[in-house]
């Protein structure tokens, strides 16, 4: 049995233990020392501690894990010395332990610059949960705070300060934020965005003193300026905890830290050092990933396995800082001026992107992304794999994702290893192999043989795109026909339906199809017919997907959910009471949705008409939450109440929702209206989003949350309400007429040849001369609207369809529910 | 509609015919569930083919009593039903799983006489 002592129970020390017990469950006796009372926790997400108010969710592993793996965990005990000759260590309690191998993972301590007054109360460092607890207690009597240091951690600390309800000032010595990761322009952009969120940023400021009697009340800078602050969080970088090296004579790095070689061994070959305390070639690493790499190497060496060794680390990072995407990779700053830079800047949207490319224009060397880091993974892969750049490298940073075949989101750009189906872990390479190698040409066959898209199904459109793109490359003619029953694309069928005045599935399949339809073409045709005529969909209930057939969303167990329309999210107390009463009467599980509505779940099929009858009598309408249709138009409170609001976003949202309610489309449509650019309604994540400006409204289109989030892009700026509605009419009708089945607007726009430019031409400049026609077609649908639940409630024949057995009034006897937090839930499957 | 009797191999002399419901209780080209002898059975009126089918109501994928609310259609000549939960499809004539990743389902003989639908249970 080899005795391994690990000094330090932080993230890296923990990772070492985890890797060692996985690699060699026998043969090592591990003892871990941690100074803090708690076992190792995730320090990277420390600011989330406020949300949980408990360290439990942040723990890397509970105490029990150490017990189960026969690891002795000694917390609240500090190791104070190493006796290398005796191969032992001594703790502050005077206890001595022997080792065969010693692992130093002592981490680092926040660097506190020698500023006069830094010992006053109110001055904190940001490192441990104890620091956070102390800060939070103190903050209860404070209003303003300052953070010393505008780096990664400093900005995280500023978020913590904001979360504590404090006014927060960030003070940075360098002339820019995140000086190691960002250039000046990137910093400017980040600064502007953070300031618009209420943070105060002070750059090129050197602190002279922290002032106040016993407790601090203000700070003075070397330029004579002063800032009132009752609290200060110091986040000026880290110092390795290398004091154990001093007495024991372990060699140190030039700038501190315990010197290690490629095998993570210190100058004593029985002692390893890993994580922030280790100095490799004079560098210490304050990120967790290099620490984990070192832990891997140490375990490999200790167990006699092959190891690649530690040869330095990439400092690339991508993170969300207070909601802003920031990424920096490779040689981001190009301080040696060896490369050429391509820069994209959109001050309106708060986006800055820069890539550095080699002088010959062939390779990507590094870059910076602020405000939108959605293509970080692609760029990072491109750099790591030394991929040759596309002929127009500016496409890498320009927002060209909507411009047809340009770089961006097209499936061609994805590397072979990209995981397409996360349920079944199917890569793009595996799909391409099935198509090219095994000759699969049908979507259904591709799903069967690769299993892609057979789990949750969210990747199906992407699988289909890969099929089309690959077949195209193989020189095969590809037409996205609906299925084996219709040799037409959706767009062609839409035109056939309109031109020939077709109103039923039976007529369409008789005239233009073959066979008897299937679960693919029936709902697609149902959607086309609804988008063309907006008739009552229940006239052909058996071609509707189950949600549309029963006008409710099917849930586990076979019950349904009920979501009445609450336009713009505005509701009277009277109506709220009705919803509550209905929920209580029918024992429904109630939940607020993401779209500012109320979902009542667990309704039996036979209860649906009764429930809706009560809701309709109280003035509610169907919310179409079950349909590929307009869902909600979210809104912020707008200028009626909000001190920042420019226009009345609630009224406009209600107007929009009332106009497009019941509109059926190839997929669901969501919208939102924000009363100012703070964007509380999250309009940029919607199929069409509207944001108030000083002069009118900005209309954005093609946004998407969900599996592949995408921001909406500006279609038209500073327009009035009427123009805005005209453009939305045109945009939606154009989408409805030309999109493939089950493509959201974002997917449709990504594939649209000519992209955003073309869309602007059609919608804004009316290049096809069909603007008026599109508006008229929309008007027809708007006028044909009727609440479909109202029609069911008032029609006995339709009502009769809502039951489980046709030969018995009984409900489904197999329905079973559990209780969770005082409400019912279906039993799991 | 002409009453039509299925002469599948499961139909033997020991089959007991049970009254399920009337023809008009089932939507055209769609299904509904009947409760017969303590069993939930999905019955489909495939009027486009002038055929009737009956199978277990439970989808074997997640054991949900739901197939009667499924959508029917054809795959080549094979009549099929798709489960509304995850679109697993099954042959209505043989009960075979057409996706190949779930168990097969039980089918039952069915016949329609004078506007009344009967299910055969053995």
Tab-separated table of C-alpha atoms in Angstrom, chain A residues 232-535:
chain	number	residue	atom	x	y	z
A	232	UNK	CA	-14.421	46.832	-1.141
A	233	UNK	CA	-13.852	43.454	-2.723
A	234	UNK	CA	-10.242	42.935	-3.706
A	235	UNK	CA	-9.710	40.824	-6.785
A	236	UNK	CA	-6.281	41.766	-8.099
A	237	UNK	CA	-5.052	38.347	-9.060
A	238	UNK	CA	-3.632	35.486	-7.098
A	239	UNK	CA	-0.489	34.493	-5.302
A	240	UNK	CA	0.443	30.795	-5.237
A	241	UNK	CA	0.300	29.238	-1.776
A	242	UNK	CA	3.927	28.138	-1.949
A	243	UNK	CA	4.982	28.812	1.654
A	244	UNK	CA	5.452	25.097	2.340
A	245	UNK	CA	8.288	25.170	-0.177
A	246	UNK	CA	10.285	27.756	1.745
A	247	UNK	CA	11.375	25.803	4.800
A	248	UNK	CA	11.473	22.456	3.114
A	249	UNK	CA	13.730	23.823	0.399
A	250	UNK	CA	11.653	22.880	-2.626
A	251	UNK	CA	12.704	24.879	-5.659
A	252	UNK	CA	10.401	27.776	-6.626
A	253	UNK	CA	9.601	29.457	-9.913
A	254	UNK	CA	11.014	32.880	-10.749
A	255	UNK	CA	7.683	34.577	-10.097
A	256	UNK	CA	6.602	32.370	-7.219
A	257	UNK	CA	4.941	28.999	-7.170
A	258	UNK	CA	6.557	25.622	-6.698
A	259	UNK	CA	8.613	24.643	-9.701
A	260	UNK	CA	7.469	21.516	-11.531
A	261	UNK	CA	8.673	19.596	-14.559
A	262	UNK	CA	6.607	18.030	-17.335
A	263	UNK	CA	5.655	15.163	-15.023
A	264	UNK	CA	4.403	17.667	-12.396
A	265	UNK	CA	7.257	16.581	-10.097
A	266	UNK	CA	8.884	19.178	-7.901
A	267	UNK	CA	12.602	19.210	-7.205
A	268	UNK	CA	11.870	16.288	-4.844
A	269	UNK	CA	10.879	13.251	-6.872
A	270	UNK	CA	8.430	12.055	-4.202
A	271	UNK	CA	6.538	15.343	-4.229
A	272	UNK	CA	4.160	16.546	-6.923
A	273	UNK	CA	2.670	20.011	-7.221
A	274	UNK	CA	-0.499	20.629	-9.225
A	275	UNK	CA	-2.908	23.486	-9.856
A	276	UNK	CA	-2.417	27.141	-9.057
A	277	UNK	CA	0.517	26.506	-6.720
A	278	UNK	CA	2.606	24.922	-9.476
A	279	UNK	CA	4.996	26.908	-11.626
A	280	UNK	CA	5.819	25.398	-14.996
A	281	UNK	CA	8.557	27.200	-16.948
A	282	UNK	CA	7.997	30.267	-14.829
A	283	UNK	CA	4.219	30.342	-15.450
A	284	UNK	CA	1.490	29.797	-12.924
A	285	UNK	CA	-2.027	29.095	-14.127
A	286	UNK	CA	-5.061	30.628	-12.465
A	287	UNK	CA	-7.572	28.589	-14.455
A	288	UNK	CA	-9.032	25.271	-13.492
A	289	UNK	CA	-8.477	23.422	-16.780
A	290	UNK	CA	-4.658	23.463	-16.666
A	291	UNK	CA	-4.905	22.321	-13.031
A	292	UNK	CA	-6.996	19.357	-14.103
A	293	UNK	CA	-4.461	18.538	-16.802
A	294	UNK	CA	-1.716	18.535	-14.189
A	295	UNK	CA	-3.812	16.267	-11.949
A	296	UNK	CA	-4.147	13.829	-14.840
A	297	UNK	CA	-0.410	13.815	-15.473
A	298	UNK	CA	0.397	13.314	-11.787
A	299	UNK	CA	-1.998	10.355	-11.561
A	300	UNK	CA	-0.605	8.832	-14.728
A	301	UNK	CA	2.946	9.140	-13.468
A	302	UNK	CA	2.086	7.874	-10.014
A	303	UNK	CA	0.376	4.777	-11.390
A	304	UNK	CA	3.107	4.112	-13.935
A	305	UNK	CA	0.822	4.726	-16.898
A	306	UNK	CA	1.877	6.372	-20.145
A	307	UNK	CA	1.612	10.117	-19.989
A	308	UNK	CA	1.813	12.937	-22.480
A	309	UNK	CA	3.120	15.126	-19.698
A	310	UNK	CA	2.164	18.721	-18.983
A	311	UNK	CA	3.575	21.109	-21.543
A	312	UNK	CA	1.729	24.305	-20.771
A	313	UNK	CA	-1.873	25.214	-21.316
A	314	UNK	CA	-4.055	27.090	-23.658
A	315	UNK	CA	-5.547	30.082	-21.861
A	316	UNK	CA	-8.581	30.267	-24.125
A	317	UNK	CA	-11.736	31.048	-22.231
A	318	UNK	CA	-15.378	31.467	-22.996
A	319	UNK	CA	-17.736	32.612	-20.342
A	320	UNK	CA	-20.839	34.561	-19.646
A	321	UNK	CA	-20.050	37.570	-17.516
A	322	UNK	CA	-23.173	39.025	-15.972
A	323	UNK	CA	-25.043	37.777	-19.000
A	324	UNK	CA	-22.559	39.021	-21.592
A	325	UNK	CA	-20.711	36.502	-23.754
A	326	UNK	CA	-16.973	36.998	-23.600
A	327	UNK	CA	-14.437	34.727	-25.244
A	328	UNK	CA	-10.749	34.982	-25.893
A	329	UNK	CA	-8.638	32.298	-27.517
A	330	UNK	CA	-5.186	31.606	-28.852
A	331	UNK	CA	-3.048	34.679	-29.344
A	332	UNK	CA	-5.890	37.092	-28.735
A	333	UNK	CA	-3.955	40.315	-28.264
A	334	UNK	CA	-1.188	39.829	-30.834
A	335	UNK	CA	1.168	41.939	-28.790
A	336	UNK	CA	4.030	40.853	-31.058
A	337	UNK	CA	2.159	42.349	-34.035
A	338	UNK	CA	2.802	39.211	-36.075
A	339	UNK	CA	-0.643	38.771	-37.523
A	340	UNK	CA	-3.386	40.512	-39.465
A	341	UNK	CA	-6.631	41.263	-37.708
A	342	UNK	CA	-10.196	41.291	-38.968
A	343	UNK	CA	-12.576	43.200	-36.769
A	344	UNK	CA	-16.357	43.396	-36.653
A	345	UNK	CA	-18.094	45.879	-34.434
A	346	UNK	CA	-21.800	46.535	-33.887
A	347	UNK	CA	-22.210	49.131	-31.184
A	348	UNK	CA	-25.975	48.951	-31.413
A	349	UNK	CA	-26.082	45.291	-30.523
A	350	UNK	CA	-23.001	45.436	-28.284
A	351	UNK	CA	-21.008	42.992	-30.376
A	352	UNK	CA	-17.254	43.067	-30.983
A	353	UNK	CA	-15.392	40.313	-32.759
A	354	UNK	CA	-11.769	40.134	-33.739
A	355	UNK	CA	-9.795	37.324	-35.286
A	356	UNK	CA	-6.047	37.308	-35.824
A	357	UNK	CA	-4.937	35.465	-38.930
A	358	UNK	CA	-1.464	34.580	-40.145
A	359	UNK	CA	0.209	36.998	-42.546
A	360	UNK	CA	-0.412	34.619	-45.448
A	361	UNK	CA	-4.109	34.687	-44.570
A	362	UNK	CA	-4.325	30.927	-44.232
A	363	UNK	CA	-4.490	30.155	-40.532
A	364	UNK	CA	-6.428	31.392	-37.549
A	365	UNK	CA	-4.144	32.336	-34.660
A	366	UNK	CA	-6.522	33.682	-32.053
A	367	UNK	CA	-9.331	36.076	-31.393
A	368	UNK	CA	-11.705	37.943	-29.142
A	369	UNK	CA	-15.498	37.756	-29.011
A	370	UNK	CA	-17.622	40.108	-26.929
A	371	UNK	CA	-21.416	40.159	-26.895
A	372	UNK	CA	-21.821	37.143	-29.144
A	373	UNK	CA	-19.597	34.132	-28.696
A	374	UNK	CA	-21.855	31.718	-30.531
A	375	UNK	CA	-19.177	30.721	-33.010
A	376	UNK	CA	-16.439	30.358	-30.408
A	377	UNK	CA	-16.434	26.562	-30.612
A	378	UNK	CA	-16.172	26.614	-34.377
A	379	UNK	CA	-13.346	29.179	-34.334
A	380	UNK	CA	-11.527	27.439	-31.513
A	381	UNK	CA	-11.704	24.104	-33.359
A	382	UNK	CA	-10.482	25.819	-36.473
A	383	UNK	CA	-7.429	27.138	-34.646
A	384	UNK	CA	-6.676	23.930	-32.744
A	385	UNK	CA	-6.935	21.773	-35.844
A	386	UNK	CA	-4.876	24.155	-37.934
A	387	UNK	CA	-7.688	24.263	-40.454
A	388	UNK	CA	-7.218	26.309	-43.591
A	389	UNK	CA	-9.343	29.440	-43.534
A	390	UNK	CA	-12.199	29.941	-45.977
A	391	UNK	CA	-11.482	32.191	-48.989
A	392	UNK	CA	-13.198	35.122	-47.271
A	393	UNK	CA	-11.967	34.965	-43.702
A	394	UNK	CA	-14.025	38.056	-42.869
A	395	UNK	CA	-17.031	35.748	-42.894
A	396	UNK	CA	-15.690	34.359	-39.614
A	397	UNK	CA	-16.614	37.523	-37.777
A	398	UNK	CA	-19.208	39.201	-39.949
A	399	UNK	CA	-22.750	38.337	-38.996
A	400	UNK	CA	-23.204	36.456	-42.208
A	401	UNK	CA	-24.989	33.473	-40.819
A	402	UNK	CA	-28.093	34.584	-42.635
A	403	UNK	CA	-26.445	35.177	-45.968
A	404	UNK	CA	-27.064	31.956	-47.773
A	405	UNK	CA	-24.074	29.707	-48.130
A	406	UNK	CA	-21.699	31.947	-46.237
A	407	UNK	CA	-19.811	30.726	-43.218
A	408	UNK	CA	-21.729	30.346	-40.020
A	409	UNK	CA	-24.386	27.884	-39.177
A	410	UNK	CA	-24.560	25.745	-42.283
A	411	UNK	CA	-23.978	22.073	-41.659
A	412	UNK	CA	-21.109	22.030	-44.153
A	413	UNK	CA	-19.023	23.972	-41.686
A	414	UNK	CA	-19.377	21.467	-38.899
A	415	UNK	CA	-16.401	19.221	-38.251
A	416	UNK	CA	-16.848	15.466	-38.699
A	417	UNK	CA	-16.697	14.980	-34.954
A	418	UNK	CA	-19.541	17.391	-34.205
A	419	UNK	CA	-22.222	15.669	-32.155
A	420	UNK	CA	-25.525	16.050	-33.958
A	421	UNK	CA	-27.789	13.788	-31.914
A	422	UNK	CA	-26.961	14.134	-28.256
A	423	UNK	CA	-29.458	11.502	-27.126
A	424	UNK	CA	-27.836	8.729	-29.151
A	425	UNK	CA	-24.389	10.335	-29.474
A	426	UNK	CA	-24.312	10.335	-33.272
A	427	UNK	CA	-21.686	12.494	-34.952
A	428	UNK	CA	-21.845	14.211	-38.293
A	429	UNK	CA	-19.147	11.807	-39.490
A	430	UNK	CA	-21.315	8.800	-38.674
A	431	UNK	CA	-24.230	10.264	-40.629
A	432	UNK	CA	-22.069	11.109	-43.621
A	433	UNK	CA	-20.601	7.592	-43.507
A	434	UNK	CA	-24.090	6.073	-43.570
A	435	UNK	CA	-25.045	8.218	-46.564
A	436	UNK	CA	-21.833	7.950	-48.561
A	437	UNK	CA	-20.672	4.534	-47.429
A	438	UNK	CA	-23.893	2.620	-46.992
A	439	UNK	CA	-25.901	4.434	-49.632
A	440	UNK	CA	-28.718	5.605	-47.368
A	441	UNK	CA	-30.782	8.224	-49.182
A	442	UNK	CA	-34.000	8.427	-47.186
A	443	UNK	CA	-34.399	10.393	-43.994
A	444	UNK	CA	-36.375	7.620	-42.292
A	445	UNK	CA	-33.769	5.011	-43.235
A	446	UNK	CA	-30.971	7.253	-42.002
A	447	UNK	CA	-32.695	7.561	-38.644
A	448	UNK	CA	-33.198	3.819	-38.402
A	449	UNK	CA	-29.629	2.874	-39.234
A	450	UNK	CA	-27.832	5.558	-37.203
A	451	UNK	CA	-30.450	6.033	-34.439
A	452	UNK	CA	-29.977	9.792	-34.851
A	453	UNK	CA	-33.163	11.695	-34.120
A	454	UNK	CA	-34.836	8.720	-32.447
A	455	UNK	CA	-34.504	10.131	-28.934
A	456	UNK	CA	-35.998	13.531	-28.328
A	457	UNK	CA	-36.065	14.292	-32.052
A	458	UNK	CA	-34.796	17.846	-31.683
A	459	UNK	CA	-31.920	17.180	-34.086
A	460	UNK	CA	-34.130	15.864	-36.884
A	461	UNK	CA	-34.003	19.040	-39.002
A	462	UNK	CA	-30.212	19.093	-38.752
A	463	UNK	CA	-29.982	15.390	-39.651
A	464	UNK	CA	-32.136	16.125	-42.655
A	465	UNK	CA	-29.897	19.038	-43.661
A	466	UNK	CA	-26.822	16.831	-43.439
A	467	UNK	CA	-28.553	14.240	-45.604
A	468	UNK	CA	-29.396	16.859	-48.221
A	469	UNK	CA	-25.965	18.478	-48.151
A	470	UNK	CA	-24.177	15.137	-48.419
A	471	UNK	CA	-26.369	13.896	-51.270
A	472	UNK	CA	-25.829	17.187	-53.058
A	473	UNK	CA	-22.074	16.770	-52.726
A	474	UNK	CA	-22.378	13.281	-54.186
A	475	UNK	CA	-23.964	14.852	-57.232
A	476	UNK	CA	-27.457	13.502	-56.494
A	477	UNK	CA	-30.410	15.633	-57.250
A	478	UNK	CA	-32.113	16.553	-54.020
A	479	UNK	CA	-35.628	17.724	-53.665
A	480	UNK	CA	-36.966	17.932	-50.169
A	481	UNK	CA	-40.168	16.147	-50.910
A	482	UNK	CA	-42.529	15.678	-48.045
A	483	UNK	CA	-42.532	11.858	-47.765
A	484	UNK	CA	-43.370	8.764	-49.801
A	485	UNK	CA	-46.927	10.015	-50.282
A	486	UNK	CA	-46.190	13.414	-51.836
A	487	UNK	CA	-43.434	14.012	-54.397
A	488	UNK	CA	-43.616	17.744	-53.719
A	489	UNK	CA	-41.867	20.155	-51.398
A	490	UNK	CA	-43.907	21.962	-48.779
A	491	UNK	CA	-43.667	25.185	-50.751
A	492	UNK	CA	-45.025	23.467	-53.881
A	493	UNK	CA	-47.869	21.907	-51.930
A	494	UNK	CA	-48.731	25.273	-50.410
A	495	UNK	CA	-49.008	26.763	-53.895
A	496	UNK	CA	-51.063	23.800	-55.150
A	497	UNK	CA	-53.457	24.182	-52.249
A	498	UNK	CA	-53.927	27.897	-52.903
A	499	UNK	CA	-54.118	27.711	-56.688
A	500	UNK	CA	-56.552	24.806	-56.768
A	501	UNK	CA	-58.578	25.974	-53.803
A	502	UNK	CA	-58.018	22.686	-51.981
A	503	UNK	CA	-59.450	22.478	-48.484
A	504	UNK	CA	-59.003	18.850	-47.478
A	505	UNK	CA	-56.255	16.286	-47.069
A	506	UNK	CA	-58.287	13.685	-48.941
A	507	UNK	CA	-58.589	15.903	-51.983
A	508	UNK	CA	-54.908	16.800	-51.953
A	509	UNK	CA	-53.718	13.192	-51.682
A	510	UNK	CA	-56.218	12.070	-54.332
A	511	UNK	CA	-55.113	14.752	-56.778
A	512	UNK	CA	-51.421	15.062	-56.032
A	513	UNK	CA	-50.304	12.168	-53.837
A	514	UNK	CA	-50.394	8.417	-53.477
A	515	UNK	CA	-51.015	5.892	-50.698
A	516	UNK	CA	-52.840	6.809	-47.518
A	517	UNK	CA	-50.659	9.377	-45.841
A	518	UNK	CA	-48.571	9.071	-42.694
A	519	UNK	CA	-47.541	10.838	-39.501
A	520	UNK	CA	-45.216	13.085	-41.527
A	521	UNK	CA	-47.405	14.353	-44.346
A	522	UNK	CA	-50.720	14.507	-42.504
A	523	UNK	CA	-49.677	17.142	-39.958
A	524	UNK	CA	-47.674	18.982	-42.636
A	525	UNK	CA	-50.700	19.196	-44.902
A	526	UNK	CA	-52.887	20.099	-41.919
A	527	UNK	CA	-50.513	22.992	-41.249
A	528	UNK	CA	-50.569	24.090	-44.893
A	529	UNK	CA	-54.370	24.034	-44.984
A	530	UNK	CA	-54.563	26.016	-41.744
A	531	UNK	CA	-52.022	28.559	-42.981
A	532	UNK	CA	-53.835	28.896	-46.300
A	533	UNK	CA	-57.422	29.151	-45.065
A	534	UNK	CA	-57.409	29.323	-41.249
A	535	UNK	CA	-60.506	27.139	-41.072
